[in-house]
Coordinates of C-alpha atoms in Angstrom, one line a residue:
M1 CA 61.2 -46.1 87.3
T2 CA 58.4 -43.7 87.7
T3 CA 55.0 -45.1 88.4
N4 CA 53.2 -43.0 85.5
L5 CA 54.8 -45.6 83.1
T6 CA 52.8 -48.3 81.4
T7 CA 53.6 -51.7 82.4
I8 CA 54.6 -54.4 79.9
N9 CA 51.2 -56.2 81.2
Q10 CA 49.4 -53.1 80.3
F11 CA 50.9 -52.5 76.8
I12 CA 50.4 -56.1 76.0
N13 CA 46.7 -56.1 77.1
K14 CA 46.2 -52.7 75.0
S15 CA 47.4 -54.6 72.2
V16 CA 45.4 -57.7 72.2
G17 CA 43.0 -57.7 69.3
E18 CA 42.5 -58.0 65.7
W19 CA 44.5 -55.1 63.7
K20 CA 44.8 -53.9 60.0
S21 CA 48.1 -53.3 59.2
I22 CA 50.0 -50.9 56.5
R23 CA 53.2 -51.5 56.2
S24 CA 56.3 -49.6 54.1
T25 CA 59.8 -51.2 53.9
H26 CA 62.8 -49.7 52.5
T27 CA 65.5 -52.3 51.8
L28 CA 68.6 -49.9 51.3
A29 CA 70.9 -52.3 50.1
F30 CA 69.4 -53.0 47.2
Q31 CA 67.2 -49.6 46.9
E32 CA 63.8 -51.3 46.9
F33 CA 60.7 -50.6 48.4
E34 CA 57.8 -52.7 48.9
N35 CA 54.4 -52.0 50.5
S36 CA 52.0 -54.7 52.3
T37 CA 48.8 -55.0 54.1
S38 CA 48.0 -57.5 56.7
K39 CA 45.5 -58.5 59.4
I40 CA 47.3 -59.3 62.5
Y41 CA 45.8 -61.1 65.4
I42 CA 47.4 -60.8 69.0
K43 CA 46.2 -62.8 71.8
N44 CA 47.4 -63.9 75.1
I45 CA 48.2 -67.4 75.3
N46 CA 48.2 -69.7 78.5
S47 CA 52.0 -70.4 79.8
K48 CA 50.9 -74.4 79.4
N49 CA 50.3 -73.8 75.7
K50 CA 52.2 -76.6 73.8
K51 CA 54.0 -74.0 71.8
V52 CA 55.2 -72.0 74.9
V53 CA 56.2 -75.2 76.7
E54 CA 58.3 -76.1 73.4
I55 CA 60.1 -72.5 73.6
F56 CA 61.1 -72.9 77.2
E57 CA 62.4 -76.2 76.5
N58 CA 64.7 -74.9 73.6
Y59 CA 66.1 -72.5 76.0
K60 CA 66.3 -75.0 78.7
L61 CA 64.2 -72.8 81.1
S62 CA 61.9 -73.8 83.8
I63 CA 58.0 -72.9 83.1
N64 CA 57.6 -71.7 86.6
V65 CA 59.4 -68.6 85.6
E66 CA 56.9 -65.7 85.9
N67 CA 56.1 -64.7 82.1
I68 CA 53.4 -63.5 79.8
A69 CA 53.0 -65.3 76.5
I70 CA 51.0 -64.2 73.3
S71 CA 50.4 -65.4 69.9
I72 CA 50.6 -63.2 66.9
K73 CA 49.2 -64.3 63.7
W74 CA 49.2 -62.5 60.2
Q75 CA 47.9 -62.7 57.0
A76 CA 49.7 -60.5 54.5
I77 CA 49.5 -59.0 50.8
S78 CA 52.6 -57.5 49.5
D79 CA 53.0 -55.4 46.2
W80 CA 56.0 -57.7 45.4
E81 CA 53.8 -60.8 45.0
D82 CA 52.7 -61.1 41.1
D83 CA 49.7 -63.2 42.2
D84 CA 48.1 -61.6 45.1
I85 CA 49.1 -64.5 47.2
D86 CA 48.1 -64.3 50.9
E87 CA 51.2 -65.1 53.2
G88 CA 50.6 -66.2 56.5
D89 CA 52.7 -67.0 59.7
E90 CA 52.5 -67.1 63.4
S91 CA 55.3 -66.1 66.0
I92 CA 54.9 -66.8 69.7
L93 CA 56.4 -64.4 72.2
I94 CA 57.2 -64.8 75.9
F95 CA 58.1 -61.7 77.9
L96 CA 60.0 -62.6 80.9
P97 CA 59.8 -59.4 83.0
K98 CA 62.9 -58.0 85.1
D99 CA 60.9 -55.5 86.6
E100 CA 57.3 -53.8 85.4
N101 CA 59.1 -51.9 82.3
S102 CA 61.9 -54.1 81.0
G103 CA 63.2 -57.7 80.3
I104 CA 63.8 -60.3 78.0
V105 CA 61.5 -61.7 75.2
L106 CA 61.8 -65.0 73.9
R107 CA 60.3 -66.0 70.1
N108 CA 59.9 -69.3 68.4
K109 CA 61.1 -67.5 65.5
G110 CA 63.0 -63.9 64.8
Y111 CA 61.7 -60.6 63.3
T112 CA 64.6 -60.5 61.1
E113 CA 66.3 -64.2 60.6
S114 CA 63.6 -67.0 60.9
V115 CA 65.5 -68.6 64.0
I116 CA 64.7 -68.8 67.8
S117 CA 65.7 -65.7 69.3
S118 CA 65.8 -63.6 72.3
S119 CA 65.5 -59.9 72.7
N120 CA 65.6 -57.2 75.5
Y121 CA 62.8 -55.0 75.7
F122 CA 61.8 -51.9 77.7
V123 CA 58.8 -49.5 78.0
D124 CA 60.1 -46.0 77.9
E125 CA 58.7 -42.8 79.4
Q126 CA 56.5 -42.1 76.6
N127 CA 55.1 -45.4 77.0
N128 CA 56.8 -46.7 73.8
L129 CA 57.7 -50.4 73.8
H130 CA 61.3 -51.1 72.5
I131 CA 62.6 -54.3 71.5
K132 CA 66.2 -55.1 70.5
T133 CA 67.4 -58.5 69.0
F134 CA 70.7 -59.7 68.1
Y135 CA 71.0 -62.5 65.3
K136 CA 74.0 -64.2 63.7
S137 CA 74.6 -61.5 61.2
T138 CA 72.1 -58.7 61.8
F139 CA 70.5 -57.1 64.8
S140 CA 66.9 -55.4 64.8
E141 CA 65.7 -52.4 66.8
E142 CA 61.8 -51.7 67.1
R143 CA 59.9 -49.3 68.7
I144 CA 55.9 -49.8 68.9
S145 CA 53.7 -46.7 70.1
F146 CA 50.0 -46.2 70.7
L147 CA 48.8 -43.1 68.9
S148 CA 45.6 -43.7 70.3
T149 CA 43.4 -46.6 71.8
H150 CA 43.0 -48.1 68.5
I151 CA 46.0 -46.9 66.5
R152 CA 49.5 -48.1 66.8
S153 CA 52.7 -47.2 65.1
R154 CA 55.8 -49.6 64.6
F155 CA 59.3 -48.4 63.3
S156 CA 62.0 -50.9 62.8
T157 CA 65.6 -50.8 61.6
I158 CA 67.7 -53.9 60.8
R159 CA 71.5 -53.1 60.9
N160 CA 74.6 -55.3 60.1
Q161 CA 76.2 -56.5 63.3
E162 CA 79.8 -55.8 61.7
N163 CA 79.7 -52.4 60.7
K164 CA 76.3 -51.3 62.2
S165 CA 75.3 -50.2 58.5
V166 CA 71.5 -49.9 58.2
I167 CA 70.1 -52.6 55.9
Q168 CA 66.3 -52.2 56.2
T169 CA 63.8 -49.7 57.7
S170 CA 60.2 -50.1 58.1
H171 CA 57.1 -48.1 59.2
T172 CA 53.7 -49.9 60.0
S173 CA 50.4 -48.4 60.9
E174 CA 48.3 -50.6 62.5
I175 CA 44.3 -49.7 62.8
R176 CA 42.3 -52.0 65.3
N177 CA 39.1 -53.6 63.8
L178 CA 36.8 -52.3 66.1
A179 CA 34.1 -54.9 65.2
S180 CA 36.3 -57.7 66.6
L181 CA 36.0 -56.1 70.2
K182 CA 32.3 -56.9 69.9
D183 CA 32.9 -60.8 69.9

């Protein structure tokens, strides 16, 4: 790999912070469209964190493995909700690098199906992070790009495993909350 590529450590460090997210989701099977806004909080967490230890135990892996763990918390408001109820959740991602630009991600819950899951990831020549996850009946592909220091773009596709048909697509624009950097 070329030395100009962003490493996974650099990509994650650039991602840490508070973000405002604007997301459009297209569920093709039902011809439905959803808009949502979220606040997203991304932070590094210690490998000895209880939640990280649980994930390693679920995969029957030793914690001594070199890893990068992050917590992603969010509060979302969707235009599908009648009463503007905030929906929040948290996902723990553990990056296990094979090299500086690729490896495996372990999660406490998946992006598409809410079960523990693992993904393959790599950072490409344009410094985009690609994550591909296989579930029981679907698989998801996600690409995260920095458009500038404080603006990220995420594209995702969910497909049926059996016939590879596209079930859902989404695009998300994320803008860093600059006030949170002063804390």
